[in-house]
Short mmCIF file of C-alpha atoms and ligand atoms in Angstrom, two decimals:
data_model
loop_
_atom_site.label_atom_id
_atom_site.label_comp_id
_atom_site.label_asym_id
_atom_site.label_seq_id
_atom_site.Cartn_x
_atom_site.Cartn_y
_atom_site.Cartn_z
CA UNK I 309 21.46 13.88 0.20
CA UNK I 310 22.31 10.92 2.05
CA UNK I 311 23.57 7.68 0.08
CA UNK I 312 21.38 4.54 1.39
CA UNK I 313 25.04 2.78 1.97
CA UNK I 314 25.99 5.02 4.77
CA UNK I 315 22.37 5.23 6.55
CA UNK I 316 22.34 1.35 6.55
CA UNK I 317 26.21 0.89 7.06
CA UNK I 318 25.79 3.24 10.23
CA UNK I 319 22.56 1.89 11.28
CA UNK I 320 24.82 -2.01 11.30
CA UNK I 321 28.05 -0.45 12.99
CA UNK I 322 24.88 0.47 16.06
CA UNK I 323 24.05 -3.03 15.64
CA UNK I 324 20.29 -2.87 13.80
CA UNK I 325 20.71 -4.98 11.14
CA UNK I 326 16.74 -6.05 10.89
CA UNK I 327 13.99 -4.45 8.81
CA UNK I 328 10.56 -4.72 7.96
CA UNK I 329 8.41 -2.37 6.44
CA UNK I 330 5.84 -1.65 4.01
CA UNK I 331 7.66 0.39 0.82
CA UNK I 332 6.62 3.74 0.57
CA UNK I 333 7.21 6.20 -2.51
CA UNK I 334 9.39 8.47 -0.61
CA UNK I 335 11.68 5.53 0.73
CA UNK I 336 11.41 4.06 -2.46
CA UNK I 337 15.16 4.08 -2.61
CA UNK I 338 15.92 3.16 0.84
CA UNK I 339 14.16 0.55 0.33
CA UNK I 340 15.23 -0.55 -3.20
CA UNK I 341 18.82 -0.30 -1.42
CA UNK I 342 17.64 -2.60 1.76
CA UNK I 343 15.87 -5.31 -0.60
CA UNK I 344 18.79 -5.76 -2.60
CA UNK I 345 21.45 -5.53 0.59
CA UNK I 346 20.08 -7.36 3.25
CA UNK I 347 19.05 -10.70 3.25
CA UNK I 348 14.83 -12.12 2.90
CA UNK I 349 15.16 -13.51 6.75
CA UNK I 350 16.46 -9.63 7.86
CA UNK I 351 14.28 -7.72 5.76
CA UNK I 352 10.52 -8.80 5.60
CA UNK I 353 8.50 -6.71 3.73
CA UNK I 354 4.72 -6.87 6.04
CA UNK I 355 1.30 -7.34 5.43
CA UNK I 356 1.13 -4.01 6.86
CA UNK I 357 2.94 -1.26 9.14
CA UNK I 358 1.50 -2.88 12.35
CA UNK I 359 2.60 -6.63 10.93
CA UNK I 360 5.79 -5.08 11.16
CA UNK I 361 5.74 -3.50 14.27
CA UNK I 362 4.79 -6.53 15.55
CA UNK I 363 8.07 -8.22 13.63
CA UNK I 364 10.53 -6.02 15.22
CA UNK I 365 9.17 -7.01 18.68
CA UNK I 366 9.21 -10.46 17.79
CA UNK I 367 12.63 -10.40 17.20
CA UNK I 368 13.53 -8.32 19.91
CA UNK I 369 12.45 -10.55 21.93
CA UNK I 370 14.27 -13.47 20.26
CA UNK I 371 17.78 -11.74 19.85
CA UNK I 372 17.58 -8.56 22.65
CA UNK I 373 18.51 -6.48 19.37
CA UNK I 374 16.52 -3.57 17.74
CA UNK I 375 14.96 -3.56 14.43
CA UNK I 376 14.14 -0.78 11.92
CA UNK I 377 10.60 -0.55 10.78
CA UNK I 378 9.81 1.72 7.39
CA UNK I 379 6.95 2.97 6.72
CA UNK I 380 4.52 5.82 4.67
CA UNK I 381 3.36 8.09 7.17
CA UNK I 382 -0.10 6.32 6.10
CA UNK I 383 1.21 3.43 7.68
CA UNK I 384 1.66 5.53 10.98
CA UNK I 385 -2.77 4.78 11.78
CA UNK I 386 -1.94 0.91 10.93
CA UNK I 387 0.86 0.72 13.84
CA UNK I 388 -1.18 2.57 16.29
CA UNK I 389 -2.62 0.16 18.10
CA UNK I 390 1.27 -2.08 18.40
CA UNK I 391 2.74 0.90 19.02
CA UNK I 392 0.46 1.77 21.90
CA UNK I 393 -0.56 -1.37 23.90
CA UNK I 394 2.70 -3.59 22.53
CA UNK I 395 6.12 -1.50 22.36
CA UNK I 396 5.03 1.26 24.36
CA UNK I 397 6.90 2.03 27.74
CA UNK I 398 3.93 1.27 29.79
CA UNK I 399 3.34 -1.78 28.12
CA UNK I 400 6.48 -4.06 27.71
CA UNK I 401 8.87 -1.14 26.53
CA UNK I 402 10.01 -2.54 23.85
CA UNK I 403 12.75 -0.63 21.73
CA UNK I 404 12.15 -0.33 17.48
CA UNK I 405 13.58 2.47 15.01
CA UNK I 406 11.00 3.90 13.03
CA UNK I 407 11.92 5.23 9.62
CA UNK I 408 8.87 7.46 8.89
CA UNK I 409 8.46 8.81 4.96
CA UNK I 410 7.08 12.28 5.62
CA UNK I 411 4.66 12.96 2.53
CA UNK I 412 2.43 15.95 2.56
CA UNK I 413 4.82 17.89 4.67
CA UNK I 414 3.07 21.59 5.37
CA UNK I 415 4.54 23.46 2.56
CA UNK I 416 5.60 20.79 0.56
CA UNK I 417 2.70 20.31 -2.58
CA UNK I 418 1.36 16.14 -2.20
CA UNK I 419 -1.32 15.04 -3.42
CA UNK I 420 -5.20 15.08 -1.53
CA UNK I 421 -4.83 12.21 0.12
CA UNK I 422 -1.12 12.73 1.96
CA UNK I 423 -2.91 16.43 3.08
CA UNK I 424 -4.44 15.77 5.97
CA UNK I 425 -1.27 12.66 7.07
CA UNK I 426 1.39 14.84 6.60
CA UNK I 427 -0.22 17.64 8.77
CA UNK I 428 -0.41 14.91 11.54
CA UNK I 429 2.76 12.80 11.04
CA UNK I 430 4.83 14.46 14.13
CA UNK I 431 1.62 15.25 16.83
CA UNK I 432 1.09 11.38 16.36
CA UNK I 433 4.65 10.83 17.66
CA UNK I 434 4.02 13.52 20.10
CA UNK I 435 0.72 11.52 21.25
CA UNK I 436 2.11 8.51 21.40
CA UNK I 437 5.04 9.88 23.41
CA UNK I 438 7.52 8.44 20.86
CA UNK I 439 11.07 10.52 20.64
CA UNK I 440 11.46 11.80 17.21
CA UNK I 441 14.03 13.53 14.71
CA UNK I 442 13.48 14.63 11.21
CA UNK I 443 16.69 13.38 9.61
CA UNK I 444 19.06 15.75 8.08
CA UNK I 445 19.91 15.86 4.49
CA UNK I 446 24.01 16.04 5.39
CA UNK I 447 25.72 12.69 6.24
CA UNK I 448 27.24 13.85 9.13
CA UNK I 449 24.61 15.26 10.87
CA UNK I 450 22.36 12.35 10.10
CA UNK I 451 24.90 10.09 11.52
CA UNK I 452 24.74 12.17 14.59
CA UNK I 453 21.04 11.62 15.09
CA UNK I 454 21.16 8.18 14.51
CA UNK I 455 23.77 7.41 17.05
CA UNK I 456 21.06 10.18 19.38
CA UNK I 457 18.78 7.69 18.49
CA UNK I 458 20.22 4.39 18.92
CA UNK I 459 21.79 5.53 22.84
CA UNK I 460 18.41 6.64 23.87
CA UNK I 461 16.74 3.41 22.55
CA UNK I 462 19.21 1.26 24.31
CA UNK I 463 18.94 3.61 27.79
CA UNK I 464 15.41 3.43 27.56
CA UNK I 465 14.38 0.38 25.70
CA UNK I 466 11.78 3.13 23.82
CA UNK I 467 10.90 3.52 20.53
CA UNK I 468 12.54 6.04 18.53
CA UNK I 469 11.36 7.41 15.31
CA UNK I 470 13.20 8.87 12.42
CA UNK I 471 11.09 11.30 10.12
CA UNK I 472 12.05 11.45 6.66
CA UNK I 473 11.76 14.17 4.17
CA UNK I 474 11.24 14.16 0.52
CA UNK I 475 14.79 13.64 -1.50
CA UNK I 476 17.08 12.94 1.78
CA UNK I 477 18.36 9.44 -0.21
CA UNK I 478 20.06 9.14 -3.49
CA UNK I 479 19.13 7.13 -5.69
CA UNK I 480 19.22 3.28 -5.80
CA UNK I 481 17.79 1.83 -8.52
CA UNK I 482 16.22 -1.86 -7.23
CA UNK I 483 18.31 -4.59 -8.71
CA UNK I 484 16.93 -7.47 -7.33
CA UNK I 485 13.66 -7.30 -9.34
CA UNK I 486 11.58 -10.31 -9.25
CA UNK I 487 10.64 -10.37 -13.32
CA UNK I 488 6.96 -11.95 -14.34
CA UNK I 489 6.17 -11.86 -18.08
CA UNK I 490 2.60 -12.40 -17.81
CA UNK I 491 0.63 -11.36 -21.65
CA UNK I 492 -0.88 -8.46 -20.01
CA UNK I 493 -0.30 -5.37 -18.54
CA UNK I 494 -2.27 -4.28 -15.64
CA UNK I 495 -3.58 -1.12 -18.29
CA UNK I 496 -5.07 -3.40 -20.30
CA UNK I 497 -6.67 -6.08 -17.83
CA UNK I 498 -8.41 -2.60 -16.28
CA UNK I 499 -9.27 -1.44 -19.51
CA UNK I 500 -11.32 -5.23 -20.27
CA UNK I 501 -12.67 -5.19 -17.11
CA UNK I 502 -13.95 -1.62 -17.06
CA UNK I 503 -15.42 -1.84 -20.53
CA UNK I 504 -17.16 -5.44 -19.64
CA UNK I 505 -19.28 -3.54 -16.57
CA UNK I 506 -23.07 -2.95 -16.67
CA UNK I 507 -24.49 0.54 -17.31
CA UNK I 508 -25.78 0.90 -13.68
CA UNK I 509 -22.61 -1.11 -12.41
CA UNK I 510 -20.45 0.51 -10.23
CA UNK I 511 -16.35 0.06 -9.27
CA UNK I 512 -14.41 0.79 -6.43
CA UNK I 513 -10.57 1.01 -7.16
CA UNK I 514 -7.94 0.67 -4.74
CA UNK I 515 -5.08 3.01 -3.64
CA UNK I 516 -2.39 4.03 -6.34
CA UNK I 517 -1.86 3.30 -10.32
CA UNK I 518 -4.78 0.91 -10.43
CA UNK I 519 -7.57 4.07 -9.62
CA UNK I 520 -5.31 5.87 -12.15
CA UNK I 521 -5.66 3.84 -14.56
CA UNK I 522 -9.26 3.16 -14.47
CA UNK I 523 -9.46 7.23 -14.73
CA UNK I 524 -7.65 7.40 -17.51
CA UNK I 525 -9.63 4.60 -19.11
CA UNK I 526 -12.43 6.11 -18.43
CA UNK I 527 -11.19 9.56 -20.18
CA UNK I 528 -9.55 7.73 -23.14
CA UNK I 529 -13.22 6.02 -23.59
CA UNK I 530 -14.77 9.01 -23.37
CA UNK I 531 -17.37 8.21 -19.96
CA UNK I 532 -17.81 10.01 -17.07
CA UNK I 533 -16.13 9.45 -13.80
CA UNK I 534 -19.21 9.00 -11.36
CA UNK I 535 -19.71 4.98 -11.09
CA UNK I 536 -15.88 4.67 -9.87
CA UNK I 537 -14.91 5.59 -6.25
CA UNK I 538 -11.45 5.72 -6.39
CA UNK I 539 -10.05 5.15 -3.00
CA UNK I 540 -6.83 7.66 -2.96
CA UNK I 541 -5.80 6.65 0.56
CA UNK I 542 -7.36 3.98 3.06
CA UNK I 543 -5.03 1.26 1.23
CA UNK I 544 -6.67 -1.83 2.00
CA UNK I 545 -10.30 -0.93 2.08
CA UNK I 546 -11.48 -0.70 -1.08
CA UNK I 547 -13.05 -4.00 -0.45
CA UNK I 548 -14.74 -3.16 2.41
CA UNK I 549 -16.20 0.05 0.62
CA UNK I 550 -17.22 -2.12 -2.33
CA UNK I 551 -19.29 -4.41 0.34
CA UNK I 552 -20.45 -1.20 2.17
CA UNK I 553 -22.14 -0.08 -0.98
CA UNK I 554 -23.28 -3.69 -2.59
CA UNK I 555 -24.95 -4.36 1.01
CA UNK I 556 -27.05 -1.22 0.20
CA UNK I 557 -27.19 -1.77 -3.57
CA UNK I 558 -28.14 -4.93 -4.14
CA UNK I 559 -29.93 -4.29 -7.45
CA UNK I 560 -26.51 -3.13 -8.64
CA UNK I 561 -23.44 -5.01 -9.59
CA UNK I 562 -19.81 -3.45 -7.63
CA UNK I 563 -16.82 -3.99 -8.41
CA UNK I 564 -13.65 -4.35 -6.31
CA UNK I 565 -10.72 -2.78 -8.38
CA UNK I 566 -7.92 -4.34 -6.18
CA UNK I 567 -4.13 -4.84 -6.18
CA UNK I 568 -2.34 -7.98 -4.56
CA UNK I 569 -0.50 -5.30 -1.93
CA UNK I 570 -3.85 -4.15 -1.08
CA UNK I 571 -5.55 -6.96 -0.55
CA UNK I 572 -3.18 -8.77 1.70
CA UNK I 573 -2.93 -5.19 3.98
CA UNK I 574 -6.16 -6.91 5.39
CA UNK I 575 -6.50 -9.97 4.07
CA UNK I 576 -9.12 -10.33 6.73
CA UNK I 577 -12.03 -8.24 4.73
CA UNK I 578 -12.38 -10.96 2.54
CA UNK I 579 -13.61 -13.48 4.90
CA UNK I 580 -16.12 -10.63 5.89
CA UNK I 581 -16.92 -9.78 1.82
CA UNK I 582 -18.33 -13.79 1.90
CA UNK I 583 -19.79 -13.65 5.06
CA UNK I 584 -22.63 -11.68 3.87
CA UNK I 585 -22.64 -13.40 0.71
CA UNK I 586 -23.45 -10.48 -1.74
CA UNK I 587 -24.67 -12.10 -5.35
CA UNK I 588 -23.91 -8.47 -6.87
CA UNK I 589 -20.22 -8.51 -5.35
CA UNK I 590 -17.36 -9.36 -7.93
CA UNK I 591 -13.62 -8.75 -6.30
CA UNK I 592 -11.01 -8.50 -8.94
CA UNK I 593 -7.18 -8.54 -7.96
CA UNK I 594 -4.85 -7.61 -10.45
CA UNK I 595 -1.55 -9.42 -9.24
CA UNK I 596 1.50 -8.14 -10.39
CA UNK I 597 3.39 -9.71 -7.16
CA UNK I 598 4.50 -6.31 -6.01
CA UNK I 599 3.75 -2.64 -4.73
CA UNK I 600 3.98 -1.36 -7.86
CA UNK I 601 2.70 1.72 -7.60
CA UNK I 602 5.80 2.41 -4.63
CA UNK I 603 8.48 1.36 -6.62
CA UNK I 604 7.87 -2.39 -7.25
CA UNK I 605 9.16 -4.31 -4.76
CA UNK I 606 7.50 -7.41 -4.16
CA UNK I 607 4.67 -8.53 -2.05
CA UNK I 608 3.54 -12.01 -1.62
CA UNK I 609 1.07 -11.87 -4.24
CA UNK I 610 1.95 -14.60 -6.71
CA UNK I 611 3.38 -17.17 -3.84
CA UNK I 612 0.00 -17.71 -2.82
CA UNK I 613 -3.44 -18.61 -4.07
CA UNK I 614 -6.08 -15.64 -4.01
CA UNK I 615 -8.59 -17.97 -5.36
CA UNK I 616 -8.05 -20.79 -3.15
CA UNK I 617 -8.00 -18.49 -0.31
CA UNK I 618 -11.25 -17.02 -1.08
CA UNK I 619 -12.93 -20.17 -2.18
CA UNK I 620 -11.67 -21.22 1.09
CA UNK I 621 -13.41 -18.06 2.95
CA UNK I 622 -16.80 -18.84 1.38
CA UNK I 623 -16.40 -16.52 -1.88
CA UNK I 624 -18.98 -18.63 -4.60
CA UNK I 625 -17.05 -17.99 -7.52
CA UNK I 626 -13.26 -17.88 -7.61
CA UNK I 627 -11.47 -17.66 -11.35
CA UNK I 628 -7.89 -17.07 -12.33
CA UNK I 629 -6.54 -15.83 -15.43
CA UNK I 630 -3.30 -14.47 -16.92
CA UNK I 631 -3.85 -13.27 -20.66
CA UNK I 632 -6.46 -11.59 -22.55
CA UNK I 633 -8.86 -14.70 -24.02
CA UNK I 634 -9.25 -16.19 -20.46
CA UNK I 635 -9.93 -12.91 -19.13
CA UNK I 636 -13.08 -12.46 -21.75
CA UNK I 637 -14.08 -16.01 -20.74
CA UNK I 638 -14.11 -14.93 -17.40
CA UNK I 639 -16.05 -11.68 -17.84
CA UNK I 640 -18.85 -13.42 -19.41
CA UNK I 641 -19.12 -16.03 -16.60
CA UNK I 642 -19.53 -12.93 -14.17
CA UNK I 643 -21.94 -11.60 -16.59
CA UNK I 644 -24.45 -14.52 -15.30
CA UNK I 645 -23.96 -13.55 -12.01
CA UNK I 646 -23.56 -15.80 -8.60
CA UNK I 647 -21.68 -13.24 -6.92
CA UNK I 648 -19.69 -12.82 -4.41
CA UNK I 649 -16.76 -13.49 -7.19
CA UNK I 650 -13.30 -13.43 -6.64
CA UNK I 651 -11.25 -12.85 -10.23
CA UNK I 652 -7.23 -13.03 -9.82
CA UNK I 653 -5.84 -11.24 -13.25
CA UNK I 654 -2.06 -11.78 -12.91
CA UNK I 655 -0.65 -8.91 -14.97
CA UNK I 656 3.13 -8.07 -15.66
CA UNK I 657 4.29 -5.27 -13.45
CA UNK I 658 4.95 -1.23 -14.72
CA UNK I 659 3.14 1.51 -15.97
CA UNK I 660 2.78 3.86 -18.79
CA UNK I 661 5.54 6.34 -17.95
CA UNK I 662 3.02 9.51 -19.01
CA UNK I 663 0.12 8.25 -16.86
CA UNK I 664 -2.08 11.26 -15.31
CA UNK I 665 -4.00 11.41 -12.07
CA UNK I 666 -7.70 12.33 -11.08
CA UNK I 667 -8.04 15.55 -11.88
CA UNK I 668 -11.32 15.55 -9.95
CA UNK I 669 -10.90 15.98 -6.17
CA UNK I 670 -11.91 13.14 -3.88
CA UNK I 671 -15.02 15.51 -2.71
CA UNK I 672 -16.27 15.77 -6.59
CA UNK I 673 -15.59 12.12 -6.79
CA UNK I 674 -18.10 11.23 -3.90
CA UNK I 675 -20.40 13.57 -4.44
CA UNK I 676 -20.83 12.10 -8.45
CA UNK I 677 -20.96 8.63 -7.08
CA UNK I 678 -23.42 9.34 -4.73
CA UNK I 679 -25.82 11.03 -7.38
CA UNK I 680 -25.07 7.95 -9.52
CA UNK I 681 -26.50 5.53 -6.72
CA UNK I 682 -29.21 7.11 -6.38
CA UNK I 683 -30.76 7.21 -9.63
CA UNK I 684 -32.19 3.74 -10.54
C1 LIG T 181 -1.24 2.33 4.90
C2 LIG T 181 -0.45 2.61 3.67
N1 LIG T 181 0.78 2.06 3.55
C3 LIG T 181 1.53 2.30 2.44
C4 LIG T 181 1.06 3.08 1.44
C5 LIG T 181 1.88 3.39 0.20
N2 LIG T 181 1.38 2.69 -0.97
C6 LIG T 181 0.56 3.28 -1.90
S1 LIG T 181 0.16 2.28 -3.17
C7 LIG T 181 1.10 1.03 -2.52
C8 LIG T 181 1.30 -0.26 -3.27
C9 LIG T 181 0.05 -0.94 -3.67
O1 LIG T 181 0.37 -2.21 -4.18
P1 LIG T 181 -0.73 -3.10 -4.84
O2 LIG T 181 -1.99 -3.04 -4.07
O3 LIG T 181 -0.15 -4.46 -5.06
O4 LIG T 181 -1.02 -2.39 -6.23
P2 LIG T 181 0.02 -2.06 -7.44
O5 LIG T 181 0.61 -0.75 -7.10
O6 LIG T 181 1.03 -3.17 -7.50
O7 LIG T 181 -0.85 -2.03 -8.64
C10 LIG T 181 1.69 1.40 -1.30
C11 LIG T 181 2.55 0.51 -0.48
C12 LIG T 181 -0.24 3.62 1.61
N3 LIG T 181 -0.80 4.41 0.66
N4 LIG T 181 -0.94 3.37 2.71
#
């Protein structure tokens, strides 16, 4: 395995000494090692893979120096469209090291939703004519293929990515943890708001331990699974689902299940969510001020104001609440509707340790929800 230290003490000796990223399970300690190592104005953590993209070429073109940008290989489809009409050698040819966490390798078990990704990571590079190396597990040679990489970036002014299999780091343990003792965990806000929905109501949970945890509510309460679509991948669009369905559904009340990470990936759905002002539409965020789910490390989420930000996009109700009696005030307010509602939970950060997944597959799980919809 390679130690963090080295990969980012050789990647400064070649002179990149800039990150941004979105954390990613895989990288989790990578990335643990770069948030506590490098300082906030060299290491921005992005709205999303393309935000960061987008970074590194803002800062190439400030400093003529190349930045690293870390990513899921989820986050390959949100730098796409950078990658290919910003950095790209027939567009301005601008030079950024991709660090590429390779989940759902061929061979290697992952879970449903990394299938599909990790069957596609490399032939993306290949489309996109990107130069690419899946970084060796042995210090040595991985120092070899980053100093490959870093001569052909500065020959060619390309981009250069750097695949990365499961276990190639050791471990690094995040330090720099930005603590929040808010009364509840983010369990037992889903737990409240689960049991508070109607019997025809239906919930749409985002990517990672918050559609876990409404599963295992669900089992622990002893329902069925088919009102919740729980979005395994598409991080970011569980909003947009939710509207897709209350648009069509308007006798029906849906749910947004959201995280803070989520929602800022693209922040812009919410302006759409209030455009079309759905009365059956409530949008719950449960900020814990981090990707939790990846390893914790900390998103915007509790520097800024969700509810002033969707009052300000036309949302009709906006509430906030941080413990358990003002989140069963809020629940009845929703109960008299005057939807579309924005409710910010702010919950502590962590997880039950022996928390399960779906044990449905995401085909069972669509095909229940759609039966559900259309009974009425
Ligand atoms: C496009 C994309 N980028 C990154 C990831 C990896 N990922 C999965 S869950 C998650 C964090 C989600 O954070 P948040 O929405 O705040 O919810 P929390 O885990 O804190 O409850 C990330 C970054 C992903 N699945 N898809």
């Amino acid at each position: 395995m390679i130690s963090p230290k080295f990969f980012v003490d050789k990647l400064g000796s070649l002179g990149i000494d800039f990150f941004a990223g979105v954390p990613d399970s895989l990288l989790k300690n990578i990335c643990a090692y770069i948030s506590d190592n490098i300082d906030s104005s060299h290491n921005i953590i992005a709205a999303n893979e393309g935000g960061a993209v987008g970074l590194a070429a803002g800062y190439h073109l400030a400093t003529g120096r190349i930045g690293c940008v870390y990513m899921q290989n989820s986050g390959e489809g949100n730098a796409i469209n950078p990658l290919a009409s910003l950095t790209d050698k027939e567009v301005y040819n601008i030079p950024v090291l991709l660090l590429i966490g390779w989940r759902g390798r061929p061979g290697v078990h992952d879970e449903p939703q990394h299938v599909k990704q990790g069957k596609i990571t490399t032939g993306l590079l290949n489309t996109l004519g990107i130069n690419f190396d899946v970084l060796s597990k042995e210090e040595d040679k991985a120092a070899k293929q980053i100093e490959k990489a870093v001569e052909v970036m500065n020959e060619t002014n390309e981009v250069y990515a750097l695949v990365i299999e499961k276990d190639t780091f050791d471990t690094h343990v995040l330090q720099n943890v930005e603590k929040n003792d808010f009364a509840m965990t983010r369990e037992e806000a889903i737990g409240l708001v689960a049991s508070s929905m109607g019997s025809c109501d239906v919930a749409v949970g985002t990517t990672g331990m918050i559609s876990r945890e409404l599963f295992e509510y669900r089992e622990g309460a002893g329902e069925g699974h088919e009102r919740d679509f729980l979005t395994v991948g598409a991080m970011g669009h569980a909003s947009q689902i939710a509207l897709g369905i209350a648009l069509m559904k308007p006798e029906r009340k849906i749910w947004c299940f959201d995280g803070d990470g989520a929602s800022i990936m693209h922040m812009g759905s919410m302006a759409i969510v209030s455009g079309k002002t759905p009365d059956n539409y409530v949008h719950v965020i449960f900020n814990n001020g981090a990707h939790d789910s990846v390893g914790g490390q900390p998103t915007v989420g509790l520097k800024i104001d969700f509810p002033l930000i969707a009052k300000a996009v036309g949302y009709k109700n906006v509430l906030s609440v941080d413990d358990r009696r003002t989140l069963e005030d809020a629940l009845s307010t929703i109960k008299g509707g005057g939807g579309p509602v924005l409710l910010e939970i702010k919950v502590r950060k962590g997880n039950r340790k022996d928390l399960g997944r779906p044990t449905t597959t995401p085909v069972q799980n669509k095909e229940a929800l759609m039966k559900f919809l259309e009974k009425q």
